[in-house]
Amino acid sequence: MIPGQIVACWIFLIAFVSGFSVKQAHVAFKGAIKKKPVAFTEPISPEFQKLSKLIVLDAIEDGLEVNFAIESTSLPERAILFLGSQELALDTHYLPQIKGRGQDQSYSFKVAAKEIPSALIYQATQKGESLVASLLLSSERAIDNIFIDLFDLKLGFDKPESLELPKRLGALPEIKHIFNAPPKTAPTVVAQFFSLLVATVSVGLVACWFTTGSVNFEGFPKGCPGGQFLAMMVSIVAMEYVFIKYYLGTSIFGTLWSALYVGLPGLWIGSKFLSNLK
Amino acid sequence: MKLNSAIRGLVACLLFVCSTCEASIAKVSPSSSKRTLIIYDKKITDLRAYSDYFENLAQLELDLEFVSVVNDTKDIELFDKGVKLYSNVVLFPLRSRKISKDVTAETLIRFSAAGGNVLAITSPQSSTEAVRTYLNELGIYPSPKGYQLSDHFQSRQDGTLQLDEKSIRSNEVISADGNALLYNGSAALLKNSELLFPVLRAPKTSFTKSSRDEGEWTTGTQGFLAAGFQSLKNARAAWVGSESFFSNAFYEVNAKAVMDITKWAFLEKGVIRSLGASHSHRDGSTYNEEPYKIKDDIIYTIGLSEWRDGSWKPFNSDDVQLEIKMIDPYYRVTLNPSNATEEVQFYTSGEIKLPDHHGVFSFITDYKRNGYSFVFEKDVKAIRHLANDEYPRSWEISNSWVYLTSIFAVGLSWMLFVFFYLTSRPKSLAMPEKKMQ
């Protein structure tokens, strides 16, 4: 068999029901992979039980045919194959190609996977629901018209990328804003370690001054220079205070005024004190 | 002082008038006017056969005007100097190809665009081109003249079908009560449109075909027996493919469905309104008190009411959504029901953190569902970025701790150095003199 060839193996079954004498009912497959046709072992009648075997179409290019023959003496006015989703309560229908003028007329319903409506393909491929194929054979005023579920059809391929469902009013998918990641900072422990290191070095520097005897307080200014010295030191501490206040949020203009009030007297008294040093 | 007291008095009067109006409006029907025109063809429609239906219409307090196209054709006008004369129009099947010289398909479309509601009833015998073209514009394609809905599995002698509950496709329009409906008429194909939706669907085994042995117009559930259309301006149009569906003969069975469709078409059912959307900071302060900045936590609330059984009642739903968008949506969240009053159900977003992008954002609730009037609430607000003193201070950032320690260590060391330098006397480093020999 070559790919794409319709495979048909006829299993002759005769169902005499009401006016419709349905024979040779089977499902044939069309596709790249060769598959044996599936015959309906049970007669096609109003009491027909849906085929227990799942019919699968493996690729979007695949298709199937539901074929049977009906005696010319009992042809139905309407012969329709429905394919639908029970969950969506939605279906599509196929009309048969009817051939033969002799004793029997053959009915062939061709279902191409790519021609199944997009809503059904979406339901079968995304939601995993098997589509139900139903057969309707009826005539006006016939007593035993047939409307039966034939088989379940599974679409064993992924949703085509081009598939688009018609727009419907309804709730849209939720969207949550994704915030930018906060800036990365050093681990607290590392920052504390290095801060402690700096503090230790500073304390070590002062300790070094003392241990080497550089600090002896023997030249502490006394008398008038002592007052100037204290005033100069106070102005230096005050300048540091102004700087800290600026860091903590004082405006630049407030800081400039404060620096002026502290800096000018400090400069004057400091230069006076330093010029008196011997 | 006198001027101030006069202004206060005026404002108080205005507030009193507004509150009085609001109280009276609260109980008023959503359809502002009740003037309804019923156009029929006395050659094929005997109004006495629909007396039950018209009696029920009268209970809706509609101001009904009946016009037959045979004698009064010249008098049918839907507009007077461009102003819509009626709120509702009922079109019964007509044998003539035209409704009147002044009422064409274009007039009907203009009537709908102006907010008018239309209930169009067709039948296998009707062929009015204006109605057909109007329905085609909405996306409804009724079967041609002579096509009848049949079903080999259940048709009675007269072609009447029994519709079970599965045929009802819109519970918003027809509230199913488990009873079957009787239908004798035609079916239509519907276009894929968001604004158009099926109300009644044909049984799976049914079909629409003419007696002239032409092809089927509809097959199975492809056919629809009633449909609803609502424009973006909330004007409604309903179509039913059977005149006898409204007749006294079927009325005992169909009364509820018939009145549901009519009420829906005339804005007496499926009408929801918003009592205004609001949003504020988490602590309740409004935008005017404190404009939003990025990453602020806000709460959005909207109240919805539904006109049901002659009064406003809380509208309950689980799919009311809020969108916060600046060109594209940054948030689309489903709102949760919060408190409710006798008339209003409130929905809230809970706390939402505003995006970390500044700009002009829209806070939108766009509630569009088939069968309900559309609600659109939009508020545009600017979200500012952080001011320079609103960023984290340097001591809050661990990276800065080393630098801060260094700065203060240098400052302190400098002060100590100055102090020690000026208070200490250098030790003598003089080397012992060498003895001269």
XYZ file of C-alpha atoms in Angstrom:
715
model
C 0.000 0.000 0.000
C 1.262 3.479 -0.785
C 0.855 6.328 1.709
C -2.349 8.219 1.353
C -4.112 5.373 -0.262
C -7.520 4.590 1.076
C -7.407 1.295 2.810
C -10.618 -0.588 2.648
C -11.350 -3.992 3.807
C -14.982 -4.862 3.417
C -16.581 -6.937 6.041
C -20.012 -7.808 4.927
C -22.629 -7.237 7.478
C -26.237 -6.752 6.837
C -28.549 -4.837 9.051
C -32.201 -4.924 8.269
C -33.874 -2.265 10.284
C -37.147 -0.629 9.469
C -36.909 0.725 5.976
C -33.134 1.170 5.960
C -31.130 -1.921 5.155
C -27.574 -0.872 5.997
C -24.740 -3.140 4.867
C -20.957 -3.206 4.891
C -20.635 -0.422 7.459
C -17.044 0.368 8.325
C -14.550 3.129 8.947
C -11.612 3.413 6.565
C -8.553 5.549 7.170
C -6.636 7.818 4.885
C -3.164 8.884 5.896
C 0.557 8.358 5.741
C 0.459 5.479 8.200
C -1.384 2.420 6.983
C -4.250 1.413 9.235
C -6.727 -1.396 9.019
C -10.336 -0.356 8.580
C -12.656 -0.813 11.505
C -15.859 -2.667 10.822
C -19.077 -2.222 12.781
C -19.777 -5.709 13.997
C -23.161 -4.699 15.321
C -25.985 -3.966 12.869
C -26.684 -0.294 12.227
C -30.047 0.123 13.896
C -31.682 2.462 16.438
C -30.364 0.113 19.137
C -26.773 0.343 17.907
C -24.216 0.611 20.715
C -21.352 3.008 20.154
C -18.116 1.337 19.054
C -16.037 0.566 22.117
C -12.809 1.061 20.193
C -11.514 4.616 20.014
C -10.894 5.829 16.458
C -7.711 7.916 16.264
C -6.459 10.339 13.653
C -2.712 10.661 14.189
C -1.926 13.677 12.011
C -3.659 16.783 10.747
C -3.200 15.475 7.216
C -5.084 12.277 8.035
C -8.718 11.593 7.378
C -11.327 8.894 7.594
C -14.281 7.650 5.678
C -17.477 6.201 7.084
C -18.814 3.904 4.409
C -21.865 1.714 4.071
C -24.338 0.593 1.489
C -28.128 0.775 1.579
C -30.565 -1.164 -0.501
C -32.073 1.010 -3.192
C -35.547 0.014 -2.140
C -35.169 1.647 1.239
C -33.109 4.813 0.770
C -33.389 7.483 3.474
C -34.347 11.049 2.584
C -31.622 12.329 4.863
C -28.245 10.731 5.549
C -25.932 12.848 7.680
C -22.838 12.195 9.728
C -22.407 14.499 12.732
C -19.116 15.089 14.479
C -19.323 17.019 17.694
C -18.266 17.813 21.213
C -20.703 16.920 23.968
C -19.023 19.301 26.390
C -19.424 22.283 24.059
C -22.777 21.054 22.696
C -21.352 21.897 19.308
C -21.170 19.816 16.172
C -20.545 19.884 12.472
C -22.085 17.692 9.829
C -21.011 15.878 6.693
C -23.088 14.910 3.709
C -22.379 11.644 1.901
C -21.189 10.915 -1.571
C -23.764 8.502 -2.951
C -22.818 6.118 -5.723
C -24.408 3.174 -7.479
C -27.687 2.731 -9.227
C -28.180 -0.984 -8.903
C -29.486 -2.953 -6.006
C -27.362 -1.120 -3.427
C -26.237 2.453 -3.151
C -22.968 3.147 -1.374
C -22.747 6.068 1.051
C -19.371 7.547 1.880
C -18.802 10.326 4.433
C -15.307 11.815 4.143
C -13.871 13.520 7.202
C -10.524 15.287 6.758
C -8.882 16.285 10.043
C -7.758 19.640 8.684
C -11.323 20.505 7.672
C -12.825 19.903 11.103
C -13.981 23.250 12.527
C -11.383 24.990 14.672
C -13.516 24.952 17.833
C -13.756 21.150 17.683
C -10.050 20.721 16.914
C -9.246 22.978 19.855
C -11.545 21.025 22.143
C -10.103 17.684 21.054
C -6.428 18.652 21.068
C -6.251 21.093 23.985
C -8.957 19.769 26.277
C -8.429 16.129 25.321
C -12.116 15.461 24.704
C -12.988 12.738 22.208
C -15.359 13.903 19.509
C -18.483 11.859 18.954
C -19.455 10.750 15.448
C -23.207 10.230 15.035
C -25.158 8.943 12.079
C -28.599 10.120 11.056
C -30.689 8.193 8.537
C -34.265 9.379 8.309
C -37.266 9.812 6.111
C -40.525 11.607 6.646
C -43.098 9.493 8.395
C -40.686 6.564 8.749
C -41.193 4.731 12.006
C -37.673 3.618 12.754
C -35.483 6.509 11.776
C -31.896 6.063 12.897
C -29.936 8.578 14.949
C -27.088 6.825 16.722
C -23.629 7.503 18.081
C -21.182 5.523 15.931
C -17.809 5.993 17.589
C -15.543 8.318 19.540
C -12.855 10.099 17.562
C -9.609 11.135 19.143
C -7.309 13.648 17.476
C -3.828 12.431 18.279
C -1.947 15.521 17.166
C -1.092 18.874 18.688
C -3.141 21.980 18.129
C -2.078 23.629 14.870
C -0.334 26.943 15.530
C -2.528 28.732 13.043
C -5.709 27.660 14.831
C -7.762 30.618 16.034
C -11.045 30.463 17.849
C -13.743 33.017 17.091
C -13.857 35.838 19.614
C -16.548 35.663 22.249
C -17.460 38.002 25.065
C -16.292 36.773 28.419
C -13.692 37.081 31.099
C -10.183 37.490 29.754
C -7.104 35.762 31.158
C -5.769 37.425 34.271
C -2.567 39.468 34.076
C -0.297 40.218 37.007
C 2.383 42.880 36.647
C 5.889 41.538 37.063
C 7.930 44.028 39.049
C 11.564 44.762 38.345
C 13.843 42.851 40.679
C 15.094 44.983 43.624
C 18.743 46.112 43.287
C 21.224 43.613 44.631
C 22.968 44.525 47.897
C 25.881 43.047 49.777
C 25.037 40.459 52.409
C 24.555 42.057 55.826
C 27.217 39.886 57.455
C 29.867 40.899 54.908
C 29.008 44.592 55.266
C 29.175 44.337 59.075
C 32.515 42.519 58.923
C 34.207 45.174 56.812
C 32.683 47.996 58.874
C 34.092 46.378 61.999
C 37.448 46.045 60.264
C 37.523 49.780 59.493
C 36.566 50.624 63.094
C 39.252 48.293 64.402
C 41.898 49.897 62.206
C 40.858 53.347 63.442
C 41.047 52.271 67.079
C 44.401 50.622 66.301
C 45.693 53.910 64.888
C 44.846 55.778 68.084
C 46.290 52.975 70.166
C 49.450 53.157 68.090
C 49.785 56.886 68.827
C 49.562 56.177 72.530
C 51.899 53.170 72.576
C 54.619 54.985 70.656
C 54.439 57.842 73.169
C 53.401 60.378 70.565
C 50.506 61.477 72.748
C 51.668 62.974 76.039
C 49.506 66.074 76.654
C 52.676 67.946 77.786
C 51.993 70.794 75.427
C 48.372 71.414 76.473
C 47.845 75.145 75.971
C 47.233 77.076 79.123
C 46.020 80.544 79.817
C 44.753 82.629 76.919
C 45.951 80.220 74.175
C 44.108 77.475 76.061
C 40.792 79.263 75.540
C 41.564 79.829 71.855
C 42.496 76.167 71.521
C 39.237 75.022 73.071
C 37.267 77.401 70.847
C 39.046 76.043 67.766
C 38.347 72.451 68.780
C 34.700 73.255 69.433
C 34.443 74.820 65.955
C 35.959 71.686 64.380
C 33.460 69.458 66.251
C 30.660 71.848 65.278
C 31.650 71.609 61.600
C 31.474 67.822 61.870
C 28.041 68.196 63.471
C 26.892 70.413 60.590
C 28.115 67.783 58.147
C 26.204 65.017 59.963
C 23.046 67.134 60.022
C 23.400 67.650 56.287
C 23.755 63.914 55.805
C 20.636 63.283 57.864
C 18.503 65.522 55.709
C 19.111 69.232 56.357
C 18.876 71.186 53.131
C 21.970 72.480 51.403
C 20.933 76.088 52.108
C 20.492 75.463 55.817
C 23.835 73.676 55.821
C 25.603 76.587 54.091
C 24.272 79.064 56.645
C 25.272 76.779 59.522
C 28.742 76.272 58.018
C 29.077 80.038 57.691
C 28.108 80.658 61.317
C 30.487 77.978 62.590
C 33.261 78.188 59.993
C 34.061 81.930 60.049
C 34.547 82.246 63.845
C 36.359 78.920 63.797
C 38.723 80.137 61.080
C 39.369 83.377 62.902
C 40.003 81.861 66.302
C 41.915 78.924 64.803
C 44.317 81.156 62.868
C 44.806 83.295 65.968
C 45.615 80.260 68.060
C 47.929 78.666 65.509
C 49.850 81.910 64.962
C 50.586 82.053 68.698
C 52.101 78.576 68.721
C 55.801 78.524 69.312
C -20.917 87.161 54.605
C -24.298 87.544 52.937
C -22.868 86.214 49.692
C -21.381 83.204 51.486
C -24.644 82.344 53.205
C -26.503 82.739 49.897
C -24.097 80.328 48.169
C -24.431 77.843 51.029
C -28.214 78.001 50.745
C -28.053 77.422 46.998
C -25.750 74.435 47.397
C -28.029 72.981 50.081
C -31.024 73.368 47.762
C -29.149 71.686 44.899
C -28.087 68.802 47.130
C -31.675 68.335 48.300
C -32.971 68.329 44.707
C -30.240 65.865 43.615
C -30.901 63.491 46.490
C -34.645 63.607 45.789
C -34.030 62.836 42.111
C -31.658 60.020 42.996
C -34.195 58.458 45.314
C -36.873 58.574 42.650
C -34.556 57.305 39.900
C -33.572 54.338 42.031
C -36.928 52.679 41.438
C -37.405 53.716 37.823
C -37.191 51.175 35.008
C -33.982 51.251 32.950
C -35.939 51.748 29.729
C -36.483 55.500 29.748
C -39.503 55.532 27.456
C -42.250 52.971 26.946
C -43.535 54.030 23.537
C -43.722 50.886 21.429
C -44.711 50.545 17.784
C -46.101 47.236 16.547
C -46.019 46.858 12.773
C -48.053 44.006 11.343
C -49.821 42.905 8.201
C -53.516 42.448 8.804
C -53.685 40.129 5.796
C -51.633 37.472 7.531
C -51.703 38.486 11.185
C -54.930 38.518 13.120
C -54.133 40.407 16.298
C -56.869 38.544 18.139
C -54.737 35.417 17.829
C -52.073 37.174 19.938
C -54.326 38.694 22.569
C -52.645 36.817 25.414
C -49.274 38.181 24.382
C -50.546 41.749 24.112
C -52.226 41.469 27.487
C -48.899 40.558 29.013
C -47.213 43.382 27.106
C -49.703 45.776 28.663
C -48.571 44.592 32.084
C -45.137 45.968 31.238
C -46.850 49.365 31.056
C -45.789 49.778 27.457
C -47.450 52.471 25.413
C -48.473 50.288 22.447
C -49.273 51.641 18.988
C -50.466 49.208 16.312
C -49.918 49.969 12.646
C -50.868 47.709 9.778
C -48.813 48.096 6.632
C -51.873 47.719 4.450
C -53.755 50.897 5.273
C -51.397 53.000 7.306
C -48.214 52.507 5.374
C -47.723 56.204 4.717
C -48.031 57.022 8.394
C -45.238 54.791 9.650
C -42.345 56.926 10.744
C -39.693 56.060 13.272
C -38.110 59.514 13.393
C -39.451 63.016 13.510
C -36.900 65.575 12.366
C -34.148 63.152 13.284
C -35.553 62.449 16.743
C -36.471 58.860 17.553
C -40.224 58.569 18.114
C -40.325 55.135 19.741
C -38.222 53.187 22.190
C -39.290 49.807 20.880
C -40.483 48.419 17.581
C -42.104 45.018 17.084
C -42.025 43.748 13.511
C -44.521 40.996 12.771
C -44.133 39.060 9.509
C -45.252 41.044 6.492
C -46.313 39.709 3.154
C -45.180 42.817 1.255
C -41.591 43.281 0.214
C -41.442 46.707 1.856
C -42.519 47.967 5.267
C -43.187 51.473 4.036
C -41.587 54.168 1.974
C -39.991 55.709 5.049
C -39.117 52.560 6.971
C -36.338 50.764 5.160
C -33.503 48.564 6.336
C -31.383 51.681 6.642
C -34.037 53.322 8.839
C -34.127 50.291 11.102
C -30.338 50.312 11.400
C -30.446 54.042 12.175
C -33.159 53.349 14.743
C -30.943 50.737 16.438
C -27.939 53.046 16.283
C -30.038 55.714 17.998
C -30.713 53.328 20.880
C -34.029 51.872 19.712
C -34.912 48.275 20.489
C -36.310 45.976 17.831
C -38.137 42.674 18.154
C -38.264 41.137 14.682
C -40.527 38.158 14.094
C -40.289 36.328 10.804
C -42.052 33.282 9.477
C -41.640 30.914 6.545
C -44.214 33.005 4.706
C -42.621 36.425 5.284
C -40.298 37.978 2.774
C -39.958 41.609 3.711
C -36.707 42.730 2.194
C -36.150 45.576 4.667
C -36.405 43.254 7.666
C -34.234 40.615 6.024
C -31.534 43.146 5.124
C -31.678 44.605 8.623
C -31.257 41.146 10.165
C -28.434 40.343 7.750
C -26.652 43.496 8.941
C -26.837 42.138 12.487
C -25.483 38.775 11.311
C -28.768 36.871 11.303
C -29.577 35.042 8.086
C -33.156 33.715 8.237
C -34.098 31.017 5.760
C -35.640 32.217 2.484
C -39.363 32.349 1.980
C -40.961 28.935 1.945
C -38.347 27.186 4.076
C -39.763 25.379 7.079
C -38.021 23.832 10.066
C -38.784 20.106 10.173
C -37.658 17.093 12.074
C -38.295 13.525 10.950
C -38.034 12.382 14.527
C -40.732 14.526 16.081
C -42.667 16.706 13.620
C -46.343 16.819 14.161
C -48.723 16.907 11.263
C -48.682 20.720 11.222
C -44.878 20.908 11.433
C -44.766 21.969 15.086
C -41.638 20.921 16.956
C -41.148 20.445 20.637
C -38.023 22.116 21.989
C -36.482 20.698 25.112
C -34.342 22.559 27.627
C -31.165 21.865 25.633
C -32.466 24.181 22.926
C -32.195 27.177 25.225
C -28.774 28.656 24.608
C -29.012 31.794 26.695
C -30.137 31.482 30.275
C -29.683 35.232 30.592
C -32.597 35.747 28.190
C -34.811 32.711 28.787
C -34.805 31.333 32.291
C -35.263 27.619 31.781
C -38.008 26.094 33.911
C -37.764 22.553 32.584
C -40.842 22.835 30.375
C -40.678 22.145 26.651
C -41.497 24.894 24.143
C -43.563 24.624 20.969
C -42.170 26.004 17.754
C -43.467 26.163 14.227
C -41.442 28.312 11.888
C -38.110 28.715 10.197
C -34.489 28.760 11.287
C -31.551 31.039 10.630
C -27.820 30.871 10.343
C -25.838 33.163 12.622
C -22.643 34.999 11.872
C -19.634 34.749 14.170
C -20.002 37.990 16.070
C -19.305 38.905 19.660
C -22.433 41.030 19.862
C -24.747 38.358 18.469
C -25.713 35.299 20.444
C -28.152 32.421 20.074
C -31.199 32.230 22.302
C -32.919 29.142 20.924
C -31.206 26.435 18.908
C -32.746 23.926 16.545
C -32.782 20.259 17.596
C -29.913 18.139 16.296
C -32.160 16.013 14.102
C -33.970 18.994 12.563
C -33.425 20.742 9.264
C -34.755 23.694 7.315
C -35.897 22.914 3.826
C -38.376 24.184 1.287
C -41.043 22.072 -0.310
C -39.390 22.670 -3.682
C -36.766 20.002 -2.921
C -33.884 22.451 -2.749
C -30.932 22.010 -0.407
C -31.191 22.424 3.350
C -30.753 25.983 4.698
C -29.777 24.683 8.117
C -28.885 21.213 9.319
C -29.228 20.181 12.939
C -27.821 22.502 15.560
C -26.421 24.707 12.842
C -29.860 26.348 12.771
C -31.089 28.887 15.308
C -34.685 29.737 16.128
C -34.164 32.898 18.149
C -31.195 35.200 18.582
C -30.263 38.350 20.437
C -28.077 41.243 19.425
C -26.872 44.058 21.615
C -24.986 47.025 20.246
C -22.140 48.707 22.083
C -24.639 51.436 23.006
C -26.844 48.799 24.679
C -29.567 48.998 22.028
C -31.108 45.574 21.607
C -32.528 43.533 18.798
C -34.125 40.134 19.136
C -35.222 37.851 16.338
C -37.614 34.914 16.485
C -38.297 32.804 13.400
C -41.856 31.892 14.264
C -44.972 34.028 14.466
C -47.001 31.244 16.023
C -44.464 31.050 18.859
C -46.252 34.167 20.226
C -49.791 33.070 19.364
C -52.544 32.172 21.797
C -52.418 28.595 20.488
C -48.919 28.098 21.928
C -49.054 30.757 24.586
C -49.937 28.504 27.466
C -46.684 26.610 26.881
C -44.500 29.436 25.579
C -45.699 32.349 27.706
C -42.640 32.537 29.922
C -40.124 32.242 27.081
C -42.056 34.747 24.954
C -42.160 37.314 27.724
C -38.516 36.689 28.613
C -37.475 37.422 25.027
C -39.707 40.488 24.867
C -38.548 41.823 28.212
C -34.960 41.308 27.199
C -35.463 43.085 23.895
C -37.183 46.027 25.589
C -34.524 46.475 28.295
C -36.713 45.072 31.042
C -34.405 42.127 31.651
C -30.679 41.550 31.688
C -29.971 45.203 32.424
C -27.122 45.950 34.764
C -25.766 49.290 35.871
C -22.738 50.473 37.705
C -23.000 52.645 40.746
C -19.641 54.109 40.010
C -16.220 52.669 40.459
C -13.847 54.093 43.022
C -10.301 53.514 44.104
C -8.224 54.745 46.980
C -5.088 54.126 48.957
C -5.025 51.153 51.256
C -5.696 53.430 54.230
C -8.756 54.930 52.528
C -7.199 58.241 51.476
C -8.232 59.276 47.986
C -6.159 60.178 44.959
C -7.008 63.844 45.441
C -5.717 63.750 48.984
C -2.550 61.889 48.055
C -1.783 61.220 44.380
C -0.600 57.733 43.573
C 3.054 56.922 43.196
C 4.615 53.742 41.923
C 4.234 50.658 44.084
C 1.485 52.211 46.206
C -1.077 49.763 47.545
C -4.563 50.657 46.386
C -8.055 49.164 46.607
C -10.544 49.296 43.703
C -14.284 48.901 44.251
C -17.285 48.828 41.959
C -20.970 48.289 42.708
C -23.309 46.593 40.225
C -27.096 46.329 40.193
C -29.395 44.317 37.986
C -32.945 45.249 36.971
C -34.931 42.172 37.878
C -38.669 41.727 38.444
C -39.306 45.435 38.434
C -36.611 46.641 40.789
C -32.868 47.008 41.118
C -31.254 44.056 42.826
C -27.637 43.121 43.536
C -25.920 41.729 40.457
C -24.003 38.592 41.341
C -21.204 37.394 39.140
C -17.795 35.838 39.446
C -16.188 37.348 36.357
C -16.113 41.108 36.909
C -12.618 42.271 36.078
C -10.436 45.325 36.612
C -7.767 46.362 34.153
C -5.012 48.814 34.989
C -3.499 49.758 31.676
C -1.164 52.210 30.036
C -1.423 51.236 26.360
C -1.131 47.583 27.422
C -2.736 46.173 30.544
C -0.384 45.885 33.519
C -3.045 44.207 35.619
C -6.201 42.302 34.773
C -7.674 40.838 37.905
C -11.017 39.285 38.687
C -12.815 41.181 41.417
C -14.201 39.484 44.486
C -17.662 40.167 45.875
C -17.526 42.234 49.035
C -20.444 43.840 50.824
C -23.929 44.073 49.381
C -26.968 46.223 49.986
C -30.575 45.608 48.969
C -29.814 47.003 45.526
C -26.106 46.739 44.966
C -23.453 44.075 45.062
C -20.009 45.562 45.526
C -16.872 43.999 44.110
C -13.370 44.707 45.295
C -9.910 44.042 44.019
C -8.401 43.741 47.481
C -4.995 45.364 47.847
C -3.176 45.862 44.560
C 0.373 47.151 44.351
C 0.557 49.701 41.544
C 3.128 48.984 38.818
C 6.703 50.188 39.200
C 6.306 52.254 36.027
C 5.161 55.839 36.221
C 2.793 57.337 33.688
C -0.862 57.923 32.975
C -2.849 54.776 33.739
C -6.490 53.892 33.144
C -8.500 51.998 35.726
C -11.072 50.135 33.655
C -13.966 47.799 34.291
C -15.270 46.702 30.909
C -18.016 44.194 31.617
C -19.428 42.853 28.379
C -21.363 39.621 28.520
C -23.989 38.270 26.157
C -27.456 38.828 27.522
C -26.494 41.691 29.822
C -26.207 45.372 29.118
C -22.607 46.447 28.859
C -20.914 48.299 31.699
C -17.863 50.418 31.041
C -16.174 52.380 33.800
C -12.906 54.170 33.141
C -10.884 56.505 35.298
C -7.597 57.953 34.129
C -5.037 58.802 36.764
C -1.350 59.642 36.753
C 1.027 57.497 38.760
C 4.146 59.471 39.648
C 7.632 58.186 40.180
C 9.402 58.491 43.539
C 10.562 61.928 44.677
C 14.296 62.183 45.420
C 13.686 61.978 49.177
C 11.465 58.887 48.851
C 14.193 56.468 47.838
C 15.793 54.370 50.627
C 18.384 56.303 52.641
C 21.962 55.177 52.314
C 22.123 53.642 55.806
C 19.283 51.332 54.805
C 21.484 49.824 52.087
C 24.022 47.358 53.417
C 26.568 48.260 50.725
C 26.950 51.734 52.275
C 27.841 50.581 55.761
C 31.556 50.214 54.969
C 31.685 53.694 53.414
C 29.771 55.288 56.289
C 32.034 53.649 58.866
C 35.069 54.865 56.949
C 33.764 58.438 56.717
C 33.029 58.682 60.427
C 36.299 56.885 61.314
C 38.303 59.397 59.257
C 36.376 62.339 60.745
C 36.862 61.142 64.300
C 40.510 60.262 63.691
C 41.085 63.701 62.235
C 39.617 65.445 65.271
C 41.664 63.265 67.633
C 44.775 63.878 65.581
C 44.320 67.635 65.776
C 43.665 67.452 69.475
C 46.636 65.188 70.205
C 48.959 67.080 67.889
C 48.280 70.391 69.569
C 48.416 69.054 73.113
C 51.475 66.854 72.863
C 55.096 67.943 72.864
C 57.508 66.069 70.615
C 60.135 64.050 72.433
C 63.694 65.096 71.987
C 65.338 63.004 69.363
C 68.816 64.567 69.890
C 71.601 62.019 69.511
C 74.316 61.940 72.270
C 77.305 64.055 71.227
C 80.465 62.141 70.293
C 83.368 62.689 72.573
C 86.187 64.502 70.896
C 89.441 62.775 71.311
